[in-house]
mmCIF file of C-alpha atoms in Angstrom:
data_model
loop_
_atom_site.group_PDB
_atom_site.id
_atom_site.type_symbol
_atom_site.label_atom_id
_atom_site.label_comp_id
_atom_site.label_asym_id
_atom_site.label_seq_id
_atom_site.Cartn_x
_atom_site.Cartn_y
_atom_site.Cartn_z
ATOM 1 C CA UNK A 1 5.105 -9.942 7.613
ATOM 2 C CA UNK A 2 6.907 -7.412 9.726
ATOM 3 C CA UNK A 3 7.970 -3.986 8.560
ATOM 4 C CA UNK A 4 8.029 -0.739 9.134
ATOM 5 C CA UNK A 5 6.619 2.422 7.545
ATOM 6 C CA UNK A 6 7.706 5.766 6.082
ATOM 7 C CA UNK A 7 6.275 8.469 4.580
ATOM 8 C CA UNK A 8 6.385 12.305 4.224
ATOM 9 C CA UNK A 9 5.594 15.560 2.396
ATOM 10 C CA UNK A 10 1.659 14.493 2.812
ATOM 11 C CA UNK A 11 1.087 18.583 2.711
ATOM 12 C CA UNK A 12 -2.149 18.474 4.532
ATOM 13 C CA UNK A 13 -4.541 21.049 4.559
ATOM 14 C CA UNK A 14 -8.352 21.851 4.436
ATOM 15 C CA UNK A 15 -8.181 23.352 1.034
ATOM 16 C CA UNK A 16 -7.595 19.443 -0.202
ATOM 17 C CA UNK A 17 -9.391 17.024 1.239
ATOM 18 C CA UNK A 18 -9.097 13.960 -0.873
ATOM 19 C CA UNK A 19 -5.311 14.034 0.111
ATOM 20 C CA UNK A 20 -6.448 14.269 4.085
ATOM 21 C CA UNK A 21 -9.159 11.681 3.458
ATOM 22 C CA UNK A 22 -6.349 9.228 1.891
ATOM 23 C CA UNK A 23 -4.136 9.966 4.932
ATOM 24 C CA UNK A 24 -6.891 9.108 6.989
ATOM 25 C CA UNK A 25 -7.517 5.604 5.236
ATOM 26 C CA UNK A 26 -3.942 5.215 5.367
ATOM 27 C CA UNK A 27 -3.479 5.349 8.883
ATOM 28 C CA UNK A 28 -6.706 3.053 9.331
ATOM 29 C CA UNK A 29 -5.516 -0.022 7.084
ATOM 30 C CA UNK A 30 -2.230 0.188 5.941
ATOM 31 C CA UNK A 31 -0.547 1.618 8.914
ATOM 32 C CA UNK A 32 -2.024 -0.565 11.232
ATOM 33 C CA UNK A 33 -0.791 -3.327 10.112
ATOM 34 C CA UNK A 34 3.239 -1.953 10.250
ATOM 35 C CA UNK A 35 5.755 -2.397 13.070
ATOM 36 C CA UNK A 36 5.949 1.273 13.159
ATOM 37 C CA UNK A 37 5.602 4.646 10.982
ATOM 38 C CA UNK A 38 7.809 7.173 10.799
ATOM 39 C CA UNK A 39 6.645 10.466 9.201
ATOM 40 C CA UNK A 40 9.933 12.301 8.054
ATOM 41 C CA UNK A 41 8.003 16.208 7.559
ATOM 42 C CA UNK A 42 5.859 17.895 5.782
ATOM 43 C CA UNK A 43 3.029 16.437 7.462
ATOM 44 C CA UNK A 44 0.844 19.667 7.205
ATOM 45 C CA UNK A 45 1.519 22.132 4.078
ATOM 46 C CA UNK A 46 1.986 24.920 6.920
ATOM 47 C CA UNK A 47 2.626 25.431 10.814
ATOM 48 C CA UNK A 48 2.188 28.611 12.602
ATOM 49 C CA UNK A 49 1.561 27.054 16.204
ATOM 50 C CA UNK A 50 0.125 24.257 17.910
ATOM 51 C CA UNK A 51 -2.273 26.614 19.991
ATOM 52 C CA UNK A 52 -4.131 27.023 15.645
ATOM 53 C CA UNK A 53 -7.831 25.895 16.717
ATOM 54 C CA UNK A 54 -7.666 24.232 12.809
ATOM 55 C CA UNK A 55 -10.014 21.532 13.004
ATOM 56 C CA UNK A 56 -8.015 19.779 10.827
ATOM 57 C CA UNK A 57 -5.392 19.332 13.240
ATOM 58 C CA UNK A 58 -7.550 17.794 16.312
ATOM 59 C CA UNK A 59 -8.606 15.448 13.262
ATOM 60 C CA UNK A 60 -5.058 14.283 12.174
ATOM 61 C CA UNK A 61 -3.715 14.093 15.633
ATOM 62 C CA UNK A 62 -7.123 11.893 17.130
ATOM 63 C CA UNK A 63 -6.377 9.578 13.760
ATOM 64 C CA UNK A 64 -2.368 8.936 14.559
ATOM 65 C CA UNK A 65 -3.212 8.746 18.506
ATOM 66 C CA UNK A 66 -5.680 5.682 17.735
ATOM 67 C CA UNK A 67 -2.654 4.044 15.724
ATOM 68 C CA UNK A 68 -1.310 1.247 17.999
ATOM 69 C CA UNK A 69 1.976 1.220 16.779
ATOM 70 C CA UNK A 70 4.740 3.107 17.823
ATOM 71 C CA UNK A 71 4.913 6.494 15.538
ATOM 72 C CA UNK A 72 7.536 8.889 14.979
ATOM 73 C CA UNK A 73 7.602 12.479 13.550
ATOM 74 C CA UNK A 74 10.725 14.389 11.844
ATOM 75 C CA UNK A 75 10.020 18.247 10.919
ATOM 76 C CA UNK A 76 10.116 19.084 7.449
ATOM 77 C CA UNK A 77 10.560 22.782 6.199
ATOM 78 C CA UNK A 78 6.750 23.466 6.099
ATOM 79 C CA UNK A 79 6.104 22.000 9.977
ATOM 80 C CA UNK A 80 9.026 22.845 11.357
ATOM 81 C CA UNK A 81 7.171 24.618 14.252
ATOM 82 C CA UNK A 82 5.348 21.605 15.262
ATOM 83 C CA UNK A 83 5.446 21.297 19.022
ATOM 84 C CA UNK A 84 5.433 19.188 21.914
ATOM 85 C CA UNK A 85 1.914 19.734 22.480
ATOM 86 C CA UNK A 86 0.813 18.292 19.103
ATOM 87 C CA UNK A 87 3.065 15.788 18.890
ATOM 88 C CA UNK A 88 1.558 14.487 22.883
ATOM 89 C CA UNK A 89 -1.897 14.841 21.562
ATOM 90 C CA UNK A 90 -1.015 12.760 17.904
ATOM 91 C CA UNK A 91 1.240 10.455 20.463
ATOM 92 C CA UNK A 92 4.345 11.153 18.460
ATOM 93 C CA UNK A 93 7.761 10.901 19.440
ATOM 94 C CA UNK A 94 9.390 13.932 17.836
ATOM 95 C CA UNK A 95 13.204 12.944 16.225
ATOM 96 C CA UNK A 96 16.052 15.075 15.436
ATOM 97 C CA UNK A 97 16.906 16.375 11.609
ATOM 98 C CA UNK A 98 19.048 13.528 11.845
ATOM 99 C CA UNK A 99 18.175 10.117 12.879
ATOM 100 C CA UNK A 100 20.006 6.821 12.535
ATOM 101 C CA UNK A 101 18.177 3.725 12.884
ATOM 102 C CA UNK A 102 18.710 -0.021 13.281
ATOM 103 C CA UNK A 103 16.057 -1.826 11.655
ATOM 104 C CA UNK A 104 15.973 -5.498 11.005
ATOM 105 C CA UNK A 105 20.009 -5.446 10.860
ATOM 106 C CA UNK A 106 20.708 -2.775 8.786
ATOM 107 C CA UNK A 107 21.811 1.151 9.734
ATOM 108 C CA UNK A 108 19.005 3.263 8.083
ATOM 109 C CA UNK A 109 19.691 6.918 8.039
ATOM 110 C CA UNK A 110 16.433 9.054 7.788
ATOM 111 C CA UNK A 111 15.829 12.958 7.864
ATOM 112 C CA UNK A 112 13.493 15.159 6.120
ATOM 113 C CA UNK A 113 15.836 15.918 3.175
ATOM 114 C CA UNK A 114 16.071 19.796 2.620
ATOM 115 C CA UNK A 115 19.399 19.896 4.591
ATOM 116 C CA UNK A 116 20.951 17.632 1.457
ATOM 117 C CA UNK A 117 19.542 20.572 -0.798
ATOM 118 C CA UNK A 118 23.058 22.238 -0.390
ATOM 119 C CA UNK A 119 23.225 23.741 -3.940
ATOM 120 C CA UNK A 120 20.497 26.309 -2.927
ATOM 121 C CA UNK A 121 22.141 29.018 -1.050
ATOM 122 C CA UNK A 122 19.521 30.785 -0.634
ATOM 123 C CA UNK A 123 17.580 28.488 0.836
ATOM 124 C CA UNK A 124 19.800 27.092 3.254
ATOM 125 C CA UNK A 125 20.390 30.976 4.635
ATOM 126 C CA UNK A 126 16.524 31.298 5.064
ATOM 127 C CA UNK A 127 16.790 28.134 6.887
ATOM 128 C CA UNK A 128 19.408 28.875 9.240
ATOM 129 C CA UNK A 129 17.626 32.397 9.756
ATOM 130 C CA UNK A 130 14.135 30.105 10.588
ATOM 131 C CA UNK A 131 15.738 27.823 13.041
ATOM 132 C CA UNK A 132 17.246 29.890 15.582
ATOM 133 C CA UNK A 133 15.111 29.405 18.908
ATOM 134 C CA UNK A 134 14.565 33.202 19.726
ATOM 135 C CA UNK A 135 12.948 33.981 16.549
ATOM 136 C CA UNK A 136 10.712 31.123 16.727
ATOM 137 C CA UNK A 137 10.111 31.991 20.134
ATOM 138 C CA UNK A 138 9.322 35.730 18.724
ATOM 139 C CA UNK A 139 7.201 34.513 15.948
ATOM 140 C CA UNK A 140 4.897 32.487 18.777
ATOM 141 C CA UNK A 141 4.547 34.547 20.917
ATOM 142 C CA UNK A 142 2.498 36.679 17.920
ATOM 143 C CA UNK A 143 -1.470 37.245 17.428
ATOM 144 C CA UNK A 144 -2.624 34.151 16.071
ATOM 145 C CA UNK A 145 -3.987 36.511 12.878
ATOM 146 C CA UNK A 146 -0.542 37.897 12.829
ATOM 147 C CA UNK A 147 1.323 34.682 12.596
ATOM 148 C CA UNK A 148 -1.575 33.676 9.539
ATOM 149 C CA UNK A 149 -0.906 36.704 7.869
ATOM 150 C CA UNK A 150 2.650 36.205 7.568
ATOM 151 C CA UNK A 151 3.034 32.205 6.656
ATOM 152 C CA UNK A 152 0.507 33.295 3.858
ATOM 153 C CA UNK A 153 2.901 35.944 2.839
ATOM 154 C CA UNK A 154 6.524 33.921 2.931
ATOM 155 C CA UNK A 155 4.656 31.267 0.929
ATOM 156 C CA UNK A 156 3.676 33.089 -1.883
ATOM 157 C CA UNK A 157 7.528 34.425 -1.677
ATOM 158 C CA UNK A 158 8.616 31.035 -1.472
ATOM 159 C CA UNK A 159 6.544 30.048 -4.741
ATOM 160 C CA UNK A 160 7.960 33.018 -6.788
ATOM 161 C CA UNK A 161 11.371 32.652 -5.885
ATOM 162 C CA UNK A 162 11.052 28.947 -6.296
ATOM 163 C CA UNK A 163 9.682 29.796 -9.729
ATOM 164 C CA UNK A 164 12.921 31.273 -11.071
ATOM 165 C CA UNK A 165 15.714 28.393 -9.669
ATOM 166 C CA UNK A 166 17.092 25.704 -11.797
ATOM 167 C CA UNK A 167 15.215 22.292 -10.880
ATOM 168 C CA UNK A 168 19.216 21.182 -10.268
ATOM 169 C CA UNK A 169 19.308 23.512 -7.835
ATOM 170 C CA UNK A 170 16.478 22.528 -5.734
ATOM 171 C CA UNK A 171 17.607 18.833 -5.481
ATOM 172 C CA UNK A 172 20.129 16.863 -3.374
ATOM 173 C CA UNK A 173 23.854 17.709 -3.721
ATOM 174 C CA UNK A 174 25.864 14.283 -4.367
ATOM 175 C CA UNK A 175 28.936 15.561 -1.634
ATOM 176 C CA UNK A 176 26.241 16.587 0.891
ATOM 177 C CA UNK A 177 24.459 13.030 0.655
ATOM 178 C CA UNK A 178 27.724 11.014 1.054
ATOM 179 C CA UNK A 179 28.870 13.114 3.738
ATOM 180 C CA UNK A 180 25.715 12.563 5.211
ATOM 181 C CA UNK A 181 25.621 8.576 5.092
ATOM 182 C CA UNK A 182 29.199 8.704 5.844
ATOM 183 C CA UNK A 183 29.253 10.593 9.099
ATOM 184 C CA UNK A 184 26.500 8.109 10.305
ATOM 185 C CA UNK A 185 28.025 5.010 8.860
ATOM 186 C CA UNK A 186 24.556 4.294 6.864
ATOM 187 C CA UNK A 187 24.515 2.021 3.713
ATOM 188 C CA UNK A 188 21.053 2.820 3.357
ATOM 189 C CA UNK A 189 19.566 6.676 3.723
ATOM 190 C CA UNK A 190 15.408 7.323 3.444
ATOM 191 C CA UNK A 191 14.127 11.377 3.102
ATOM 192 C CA UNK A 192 11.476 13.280 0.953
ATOM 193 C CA UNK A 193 11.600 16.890 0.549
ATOM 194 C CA UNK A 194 12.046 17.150 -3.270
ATOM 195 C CA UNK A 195 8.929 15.638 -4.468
ATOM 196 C CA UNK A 196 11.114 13.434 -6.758
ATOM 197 C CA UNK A 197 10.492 9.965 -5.625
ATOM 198 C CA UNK A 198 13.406 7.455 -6.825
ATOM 199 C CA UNK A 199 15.591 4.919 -5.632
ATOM 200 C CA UNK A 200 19.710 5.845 -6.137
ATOM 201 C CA UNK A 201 22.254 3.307 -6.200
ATOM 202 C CA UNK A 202 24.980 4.996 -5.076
ATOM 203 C CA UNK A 203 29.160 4.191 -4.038
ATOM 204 C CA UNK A 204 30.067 5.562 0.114
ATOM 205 C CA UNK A 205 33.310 4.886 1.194
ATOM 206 C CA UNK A 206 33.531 2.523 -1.537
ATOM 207 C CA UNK A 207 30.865 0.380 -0.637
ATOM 208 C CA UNK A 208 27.162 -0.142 -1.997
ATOM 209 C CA UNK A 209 24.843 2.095 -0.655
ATOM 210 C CA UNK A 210 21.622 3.267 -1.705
ATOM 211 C CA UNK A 211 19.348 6.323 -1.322
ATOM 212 C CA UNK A 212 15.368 5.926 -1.266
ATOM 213 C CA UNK A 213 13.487 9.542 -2.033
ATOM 214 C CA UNK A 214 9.749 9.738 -1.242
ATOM 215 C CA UNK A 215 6.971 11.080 -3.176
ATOM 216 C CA UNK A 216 4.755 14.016 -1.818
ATOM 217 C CA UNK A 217 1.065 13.519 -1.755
ATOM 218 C CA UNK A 218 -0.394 15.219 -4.359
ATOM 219 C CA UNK A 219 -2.116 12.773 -6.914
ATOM 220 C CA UNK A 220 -1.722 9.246 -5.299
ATOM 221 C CA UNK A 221 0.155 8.534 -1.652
ATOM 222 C CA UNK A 222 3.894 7.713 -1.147
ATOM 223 C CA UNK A 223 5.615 5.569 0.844
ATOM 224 C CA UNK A 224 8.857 2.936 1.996
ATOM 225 C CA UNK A 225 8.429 -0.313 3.345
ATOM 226 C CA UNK A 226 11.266 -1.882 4.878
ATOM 227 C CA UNK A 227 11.064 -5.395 5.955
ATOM 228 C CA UNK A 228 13.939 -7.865 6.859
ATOM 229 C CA UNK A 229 13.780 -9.126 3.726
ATOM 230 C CA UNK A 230 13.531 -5.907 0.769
ATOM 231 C CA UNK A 231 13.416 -2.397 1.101
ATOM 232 C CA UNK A 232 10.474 -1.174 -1.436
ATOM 233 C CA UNK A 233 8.868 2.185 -2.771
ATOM 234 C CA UNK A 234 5.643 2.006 -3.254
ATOM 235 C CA UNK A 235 2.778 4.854 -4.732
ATOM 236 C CA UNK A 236 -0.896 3.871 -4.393
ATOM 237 C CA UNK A 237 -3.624 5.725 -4.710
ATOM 238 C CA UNK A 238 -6.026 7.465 -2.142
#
């Protein structure tokens, strides 16, 4: 039956390998078998370059490069400095933030999520500060070690200061996610990014819409399949 595949905040690293070993089945059986797969961020639980000699990464992009579907790739706020060079070894097409699809007749908005996360100011500034092209350019250009040392240190920052916010806070804000299927005319929007996978019925413009959220990796695997015929979250395990 045809459909096509998404899935996201898979957080791979070599400290877990039961969650890399699942991805890896994944790809091999389920995948396969899809129209295409789109991977909306948070492949890898961190990204300091593509020139990182992690072993891990030749692995992951071999396995999507043997896929013979079409695959895309939307950055999420760990992997936001995946490159061009990764994504032409993995054979990804890389997508912008945004991305507005047409699949089987219906408009399908997709993105990574953490730009709905509007209620979290300070968030969104450390965002904005992480984006701009002539810092990332800055942090590149960096000793390899360097660039290690630091991801290591703004993630345990990020885990403390995560610690202390309101769960409310760290979730979607209702305005941002209307805007957001409004300004791309999308009954139907599909991102991870919170960990909190559910499926929202929701009112836009006053018509039905409905929001799909993704689960991250961490116990069993996550993911949407959208055919012409249902739209359906589904958690299985590795």
């Amino acid at each position: 039956m045809s459909h096509t595949l998404f899935i996201a905040d898979i957080h791979l690293c070599v400290e877990e390998p039961a969650i890399t070993a699942g991805f890896l089945h994944f790809l091999r059986c389920e995948a396969q078998q899809a129209d295409a797969l789109y991977i909306l961020g948070d492949l890898f639980e961190a990204w300091i370059g593509d020139d990182d000699p992690n072993p891990l990464h030749e692995e992951v992009a071999q396995a999507l490069r043997q896929l013979t579907i079409p695959r895309f790739f939307i950055h999420g706020n760990r992997d936001f400095l995946l490159g061009k060079r990764f994504a032409r070894a993995a054979g990804l097409t890389l997508l912008p933030e945004e991305q507005l699809l047409e699949l089987y007749g219906r408009r399908v908005l997709i993105m990574h999520g953490d730009t709905l996360c509007t209620d979290d100011a300070a968030y969104q500034r450390f965002r904005a500060r992480v984006h701009q092209p002539w810092l990332q350019k800055l942090f590149l250009a960096l000793p390899l070690s360097l660039r290690q040392r630091i991801a290591v240190k703004m993630r345990a920052g990020s885990q403390q200061a995560n610690s202390s916010k309101e769960m409310a806070i760290m979730d979607v804000n209702p305005q941002a996610v209307a805007a957001a299927m409004h300004r791309h005319q999308a009954p139907l929007l599909i991102h991870g990014h919170t960990h909190r996978p559910a499926v929202h019925q929701l009112v836009v413009d006053g018509e039905p819409a409905e929001r799909i959220v993704l689960g991250a990796w961490h116990e069993q695997g996550s993911m949407i399949k959208v055919s012409p015929e249902e739209t359906t979250l589904i958690s299985f395990p590795f």
